[in-house]
PDB file of C-alpha atoms in Angstrom:
ATOM      1  CA  MET U  29      -1.893 -19.711  18.391  1.00 36.00           C
ATOM      2  CA  ILE U  30       0.592 -17.948  16.440  1.00 40.00           C
ATOM      3  CA  PRO U  31       4.081 -18.336  17.275  1.00 43.00           C
ATOM      4  CA  PRO U  32       5.864 -14.686  17.903  1.00 45.00           C
ATOM      5  CA  GLU U  33       8.236 -15.400  14.789  1.00 46.00           C
ATOM      6  CA  MET U  34       5.129 -15.494  12.685  1.00 44.00           C
ATOM      7  CA  GLN U  35       3.919 -12.351  13.859  1.00 46.00           C
ATOM      8  CA  THR U  36       4.486  -9.063  12.277  1.00 53.00           C
ATOM      9  CA  SER U  37       3.703  -5.528  12.922  1.00 54.00           C
ATOM     10  CA  LEU U  38       0.938  -5.314   9.939  1.00 66.00           C
ATOM     11  CA  PRO U  39      -2.122  -4.147  11.040  1.00 65.00           C
ATOM     12  CA  CYS U  40      -5.417  -6.045  10.290  1.00 73.00           C
ATOM     13  CA  GLY U  41      -4.686  -9.252  11.658  1.00 79.00           C
ATOM     14  CA  VAL U  42      -2.601 -10.380   8.508  1.00 85.00           C
ATOM     15  CA  ILE U  43       0.617 -12.368   9.275  1.00 85.00           C
ATOM     16  CA  LEU U  44       3.817 -11.706   6.856  1.00 87.00           C
ATOM     17  CA  LYS U  45       5.929 -14.777   7.202  1.00 85.00           C
ATOM     18  CA  LYS U  46       9.411 -15.028   5.876  1.00 87.00           C
ATOM     19  CA  LEU U  47      10.358 -17.872   3.917  1.00 88.00           C
ATOM     20  CA  LYS U  48      13.686 -19.950   3.866  1.00 87.00           C
ATOM     21  CA  LYS U  49      14.897 -20.655  -0.123  1.00 86.00           C
ATOM     22  CA  LEU U  50      17.379 -23.247  -0.547  1.00 87.00           C
ATOM     23  CA  LYS U  51      19.883 -22.484  -3.602  1.00 87.00           C
ATOM     24  CA  ASP U  52      22.510 -24.577  -5.093  1.00 87.00           C
ATOM     25  CA  ASP U  53      23.661 -24.730  -9.015  1.00 92.00           C
ATOM     26  CA  ARG U  54      20.375 -26.618 -10.034  1.00 84.00           C
ATOM     27  CA  GLY U  55      18.410 -24.001  -8.990  1.00 85.00           C
ATOM     28  CA  SER U  56      16.220 -23.444  -5.482  1.00 83.00           C
ATOM     29  CA  LEU U  57      13.537 -24.760  -3.557  1.00 87.00           C
ATOM     30  CA  MET U  58      11.076 -22.885  -0.882  1.00 83.00           C
ATOM     31  CA  GLU U  59       8.841 -24.519   1.197  1.00 87.00           C
ATOM     32  CA  ILE U  60       5.679 -22.545   0.467  1.00 85.00           C
ATOM     33  CA  PHE U  61       3.167 -24.150   3.120  1.00 89.00           C
ATOM     34  CA  ARG U  62       3.636 -26.768   5.890  1.00 85.00           C
ATOM     35  CA  THR U  63       0.146 -27.668   8.127  1.00 83.00           C
ATOM     36  CA  GLU U  64       2.177 -27.392  11.450  1.00 82.00           C
ATOM     37  CA  TRP U  65       2.897 -23.854  10.993  1.00 81.00           C
ATOM     38  CA  SER U  66      -0.381 -23.185  12.488  1.00 74.00           C
ATOM     39  CA  TYR U  67      -1.651 -19.834  10.815  1.00 76.00           C
ATOM     40  CA  GLY U  68      -5.099 -20.825  12.086  1.00 77.00           C
ATOM     41  CA  ILE U  69      -5.833 -21.469   8.175  1.00 82.00           C
ATOM     42  CA  GLU U  70      -5.945 -25.310   6.510  1.00 87.00           C
ATOM     43  CA  PRO U  71      -6.154 -24.455   2.482  1.00 90.00           C
ATOM     44  CA  VAL U  72      -8.994 -26.587   1.064  1.00 92.00           C
ATOM     45  CA  GLN U  73      -8.138 -25.128  -2.430  1.00 92.00           C
ATOM     46  CA  TRP U  74      -5.150 -23.864  -4.430  1.00 93.00           C
ATOM     47  CA  ASN U  75      -4.866 -21.701  -6.991  1.00 94.00           C
ATOM     48  CA  PHE U  76      -2.055 -20.690 -10.006  1.00 95.00           C
ATOM     49  CA  VAL U  77      -2.571 -17.235 -11.030  1.00 96.00           C
ATOM     50  CA  LYS U  78      -0.482 -15.272 -13.589  1.00 97.00           C
ATOM     51  CA  SER U  79      -1.158 -11.422 -14.058  1.00 97.00           C
ATOM     52  CA  ALA U  80      -0.005  -8.938 -16.646  1.00 98.00           C
ATOM     53  CA  ALA U  81       1.435  -5.854 -15.524  1.00 97.00           C
ATOM     54  CA  GLN U  82      -0.619  -3.176 -14.558  1.00 98.00           C
ATOM     55  CA  VAL U  83      -3.781  -5.559 -13.489  1.00 98.00           C
ATOM     56  CA  LEU U  84      -5.399  -4.650 -10.210  1.00 98.00           C
ATOM     57  CA  ARG U  85      -6.967  -7.557  -8.668  1.00 97.00           C
ATOM     58  CA  GLY U  86      -9.804  -6.652  -5.804  1.00 94.00           C
ATOM     59  CA  VAL U  87     -10.620  -5.006  -3.591  1.00 98.00           C
ATOM     60  CA  HIS U  88     -12.327  -8.002  -2.038  1.00 97.00           C
ATOM     61  CA  LEU U  89     -13.271  -9.132   1.104  1.00 97.00           C
ATOM     62  CA  HIS U  90     -14.198 -12.729   2.500  1.00 96.00           C
ATOM     63  CA  LEU U  91     -16.625 -13.527   5.291  1.00 95.00           C
ATOM     64  CA  VAL U  92     -15.553 -16.876   5.754  1.00 94.00           C
ATOM     65  CA  HIS U  93     -12.523 -17.803   4.691  1.00 93.00           C
ATOM     66  CA  SER U  94      -9.088 -16.921   4.647  1.00 94.00           C
ATOM     67  CA  ASP U  95      -6.023 -16.842   1.976  1.00 95.00           C
ATOM     68  CA  TYR U  96      -2.568 -17.399   2.112  1.00 93.00           C
ATOM     69  CA  LEU U  97      -0.344 -16.095  -0.644  1.00 96.00           C
ATOM     70  CA  VAL U  98       3.148 -16.667  -2.026  1.00 95.00           C
ATOM     71  CA  LEU U  99       4.124 -14.200  -4.669  1.00 95.00           C
ATOM     72  CA  LEU U 100       6.683 -16.738  -6.834  1.00 94.00           C
ATOM     73  CA  GLU U 101       7.853 -14.275  -9.477  1.00 95.00           C
ATOM     74  CA  GLY U 102       7.024 -10.602 -10.029  1.00 97.00           C
ATOM     75  CA  SER U 103       6.166  -7.869  -7.751  1.00 97.00           C
ATOM     76  CA  ILE U 104       2.725  -7.477  -5.721  1.00 96.00           C
ATOM     77  CA  THR U 105       1.314  -4.519  -3.942  1.00 96.00           C
ATOM     78  CA  ILE U 106      -1.123  -5.577  -1.443  1.00 96.00           C
ATOM     79  CA  GLY U 107      -3.980  -3.106  -0.173  1.00 97.00           C
ATOM     80  CA  LEU U 108      -5.464  -4.382   3.077  1.00 96.00           C
ATOM     81  CA  ALA U 109      -8.232  -2.428   5.223  1.00 96.00           C
ATOM     82  CA  ASP U 110      -9.614  -3.896   8.179  1.00 95.00           C
ATOM     83  CA  LEU U 111     -13.547  -3.789   8.245  1.00 96.00           C
ATOM     84  CA  ARG U 112     -14.195  -5.912  10.868  1.00 93.00           C
ATOM     85  CA  LYS U 113     -16.396  -3.735  13.198  1.00 90.00           C
ATOM     86  CA  HIS U 114     -15.184  -5.367  16.606  1.00 88.00           C
ATOM     87  CA  SER U 115     -11.212  -5.770  15.758  1.00 90.00           C
ATOM     88  CA  PRO U 116      -8.708  -3.750  17.834  1.00 91.00           C
ATOM     89  CA  THR U 117      -7.338  -2.650  14.360  1.00 91.00           C
ATOM     90  CA  ALA U 118     -11.065  -1.576  13.109  1.00 91.00           C
ATOM     91  CA  GLY U 119     -10.659   1.137  10.255  1.00 92.00           C
ATOM     92  CA  ARG U 120      -6.827   0.737   9.800  1.00 93.00           C
ATOM     93  CA  SER U 121      -5.318   0.306   6.517  1.00 94.00           C
ATOM     94  CA  ALA U 122      -1.821  -1.037   5.084  1.00 93.00           C
ATOM     95  CA  ILE U 123       0.088  -1.259   1.813  1.00 94.00           C
ATOM     96  CA  VAL U 124       2.369  -4.108   1.703  1.00 93.00           C
ATOM     97  CA  PRO U 125       4.872  -4.356  -1.528  1.00 93.00           C
ATOM     98  CA  LEU U 126       6.682  -7.642  -1.888  1.00 93.00           C
ATOM     99  CA  ASP U 127       8.800  -8.837  -4.902  1.00 92.00           C
ATOM    100  CA  GLU U 128      10.184 -12.363  -5.441  1.00 85.00           C
ATOM    101  CA  GLY U 129      13.224 -11.845  -3.287  1.00 85.00           C
ATOM    102  CA  SER U 130      11.330 -10.834  -0.181  1.00 87.00           C
ATOM    103  CA  GLU U 131      10.314 -14.846   0.035  1.00 89.00           C
ATOM    104  CA  ASN U 132       7.574 -14.114   2.117  1.00 91.00           C
ATOM    105  CA  ALA U 133       3.831 -15.191   2.789  1.00 92.00           C
ATOM    106  CA  ILE U 134       0.863 -13.725   3.566  1.00 94.00           C
ATOM    107  CA  VAL U 135      -2.699 -14.848   5.421  1.00 93.00           C
ATOM    108  CA  ILE U 136      -5.529 -12.170   4.979  1.00 95.00           C
ATOM    109  CA  PRO U 137      -8.318 -13.185   7.876  1.00 94.00           C
ATOM    110  CA  PRO U 138     -11.862 -12.774   6.567  1.00 95.00           C
ATOM    111  CA  GLY U 139     -13.268  -9.277   7.391  1.00 95.00           C
ATOM    112  CA  VAL U 140      -9.834  -7.711   5.762  1.00 96.00           C
ATOM    113  CA  ALA U 141     -10.446  -6.173   2.667  1.00 97.00           C
ATOM    114  CA  HIS U 142      -7.491  -6.802   0.517  1.00 97.00           C
ATOM    115  CA  GLY U 143      -6.739  -6.250  -3.506  1.00 98.00           C
ATOM    116  CA  PHE U 144      -3.380  -6.841  -5.226  1.00 98.00           C
ATOM    117  CA  TYR U 145      -1.993  -4.669  -7.861  1.00 98.00           C
ATOM    118  CA  PHE U 146       0.635  -6.167 -10.197  1.00 97.00           C
ATOM    119  CA  PRO U 147       3.306  -3.408 -11.597  1.00 97.00           C
ATOM    120  CA  ASP U 148       4.699  -6.400 -13.432  1.00 96.00           C
ATOM    121  CA  GLN U 149       4.152  -9.600 -15.071  1.00 97.00           C
ATOM    122  CA  SER U 150       3.353 -11.610 -11.811  1.00 97.00           C
ATOM    123  CA  TYR U 151       2.778 -15.452 -10.645  1.00 96.00           C
ATOM    124  CA  HIS U 152       1.302 -16.180  -7.185  1.00 96.00           C
ATOM    125  CA  VAL U 153      -0.364 -19.117  -5.572  1.00 95.00           C
ATOM    126  CA  TYR U 154      -2.928 -18.948  -3.033  1.00 94.00           C
ATOM    127  CA  GLY U 155      -5.026 -21.398  -1.042  1.00 93.00           C
ATOM    128  CA  VAL U 156      -8.269 -20.900   0.650  1.00 94.00           C
ATOM    129  CA  SER U 157      -9.455 -22.281   3.771  1.00 93.00           C
ATOM    130  CA  HIS U 158     -12.688 -22.638   2.352  1.00 93.00           C
ATOM    131  CA  THR U 159     -13.904 -23.804  -1.008  1.00 91.00           C
ATOM    132  CA  TRP U 160     -14.599 -20.564  -3.685  1.00 86.00           C
ATOM    133  CA  ASP U 161     -18.473 -19.507  -2.991  1.00 91.00           C
ATOM    134  CA  LEU U 162     -19.653 -16.794  -4.613  1.00 88.00           C
ATOM    135  CA  ALA U 163     -21.728 -15.579  -1.491  1.00 89.00           C
ATOM    136  CA  ASP U 164     -18.084 -14.949   0.460  1.00 93.00           C
ATOM    137  CA  GLU U 165     -17.153 -12.664  -2.329  1.00 91.00           C
ATOM    138  CA  LEU U 166     -17.846  -9.012  -1.521  1.00 96.00           C
ATOM    139  CA  GLY U 167     -16.026  -6.343  -2.408  1.00 97.00           C
ATOM    140  CA  CYS U 168     -15.714  -2.450  -3.255  1.00 98.00           C
ATOM    141  CA  GLN U 169     -14.140   0.450  -5.921  1.00 98.00           C
ATOM    142  CA  TRP U 170     -10.491  -0.109  -5.571  1.00 98.00           C
ATOM    143  CA  ASN U 171      -9.826   3.526  -5.487  1.00 98.00           C
ATOM    144  CA  ASP U 172     -12.641   4.370  -2.762  1.00 98.00           C
ATOM    145  CA  PRO U 173     -11.210   7.158  -0.509  1.00 97.00           C
ATOM    146  CA  GLY U 174     -12.431   5.634   2.561  1.00 97.00           C
ATOM    147  CA  LEU U 175      -9.991   2.390   1.893  1.00 97.00           C
ATOM    148  CA  LYS U 176      -6.953   4.912   2.515  1.00 96.00           C
ATOM    149  CA  LEU U 177      -4.839   2.853   0.222  1.00 96.00           C
ATOM    150  CA  ASP U 178      -2.434   4.641  -2.300  1.00 95.00           C
ATOM    151  CA  TRP U 179      -2.074   1.808  -4.565  1.00 96.00           C
ATOM    152  CA  GLN U 180       1.139   4.142  -6.802  1.00 92.00           C
ATOM    153  CA  CYS U 181      -1.233   3.501  -9.845  1.00 94.00           C
ATOM    154  CA  THR U 182      -3.944   5.912 -11.562  1.00 93.00           C
ATOM    155  CA  THR U 183      -5.641   3.383 -14.111  1.00 96.00           C
ATOM    156  CA  PRO U 184      -4.910   0.026 -13.569  1.00 98.00           C
ATOM    157  CA  ILE U 185      -6.343  -3.071 -15.911  1.00 98.00           C
ATOM    158  CA  LEU U 186      -9.284  -4.200 -13.960  1.00 98.00           C
ATOM    159  CA  SER U 187     -11.823  -7.494 -14.762  1.00 97.00           C
ATOM    160  CA  GLU U 188     -15.393  -6.349 -15.279  1.00 97.00           C
ATOM    161  CA  ARG U 189     -16.499  -7.226 -12.174  1.00 96.00           C
ATOM    162  CA  ASP U 190     -13.973  -5.512 -10.054  1.00 97.00           C
ATOM    163  CA  ALA U 191     -14.755  -2.639 -12.148  1.00 98.00           C
ATOM    164  CA  SER U 192     -18.386  -2.305 -11.513  1.00 97.00           C
ATOM    165  CA  LEU U 193     -18.146  -3.286  -7.543  1.00 98.00           C
ATOM    166  CA  PRO U 194     -19.730  -0.622  -5.273  1.00 98.00           C
ATOM    167  CA  SER U 195     -18.527   1.857  -2.853  1.00 98.00           C
ATOM    168  CA  LEU U 196     -16.858   1.321   0.375  1.00 98.00           C
ATOM    169  CA  ASP U 197     -20.520   2.473   1.942  1.00 97.00           C
ATOM    170  CA  GLN U 198     -22.230   0.282   0.230  1.00 97.00           C
ATOM    171  CA  LEU U 199     -20.034  -2.712   1.181  1.00 97.00           C
ATOM    172  CA  LEU U 200     -19.997  -2.001   4.732  1.00 95.00           C
ATOM    173  CA  LYS U 201     -23.950  -1.768   4.588  1.00 94.00           C
ATOM    174  CA  GLU U 202     -24.132  -5.443   3.661  1.00 90.00           C
ATOM    175  CA  LEU U 203     -21.849  -6.217   6.322  1.00 91.00           C
ATOM    176  CA  PRO U 204     -23.165  -8.455   9.056  1.00 87.00           C
ATOM    177  CA  ASP U 205     -22.942  -7.105  12.418  1.00 81.00           C
ATOM    178  CA  GLY U 206     -21.189 -10.038  13.969  1.00 74.00           C
ATOM    179  CA  LEU U 207     -17.952  -9.531  11.539  1.00 79.00           C
TER     180      LEU U 207
END
């Protein structure tokens, strides 16, 4: 059960948690994760990512694992689309902009397609609930109109893999009925 203070109005079953930063003359400290916060995710793998300006990662979808992301420096535009057939927010999309001053953590559940656009050079950490597995790494074109995501960019830098992802319609055909 997620406590009310951790819930937000974000669609897609996504949780946005305000974090607290402690500052003094030496710098700052911010707790970014505690198992007692009960997000429904217990990360088994943590990743540190540096992204150049204008990079877009995604759009990806996981059948099994959840993501827990904290932006450390820079800015990020997170695109979300709920592709879970039986979700109360099925078909809804959202854009969530964050910068390093927002001090938030975001939890993305399985079945929610997501992409990350970095207008500036940025650093983030993310944990996953299950060890990375290529079989759990699906995706579609970042600019597919069916996602209903306004990225505010037209020519992002994409990985070769992300540039060759199929259409949203093709991705939807690959999803299991129980999702």
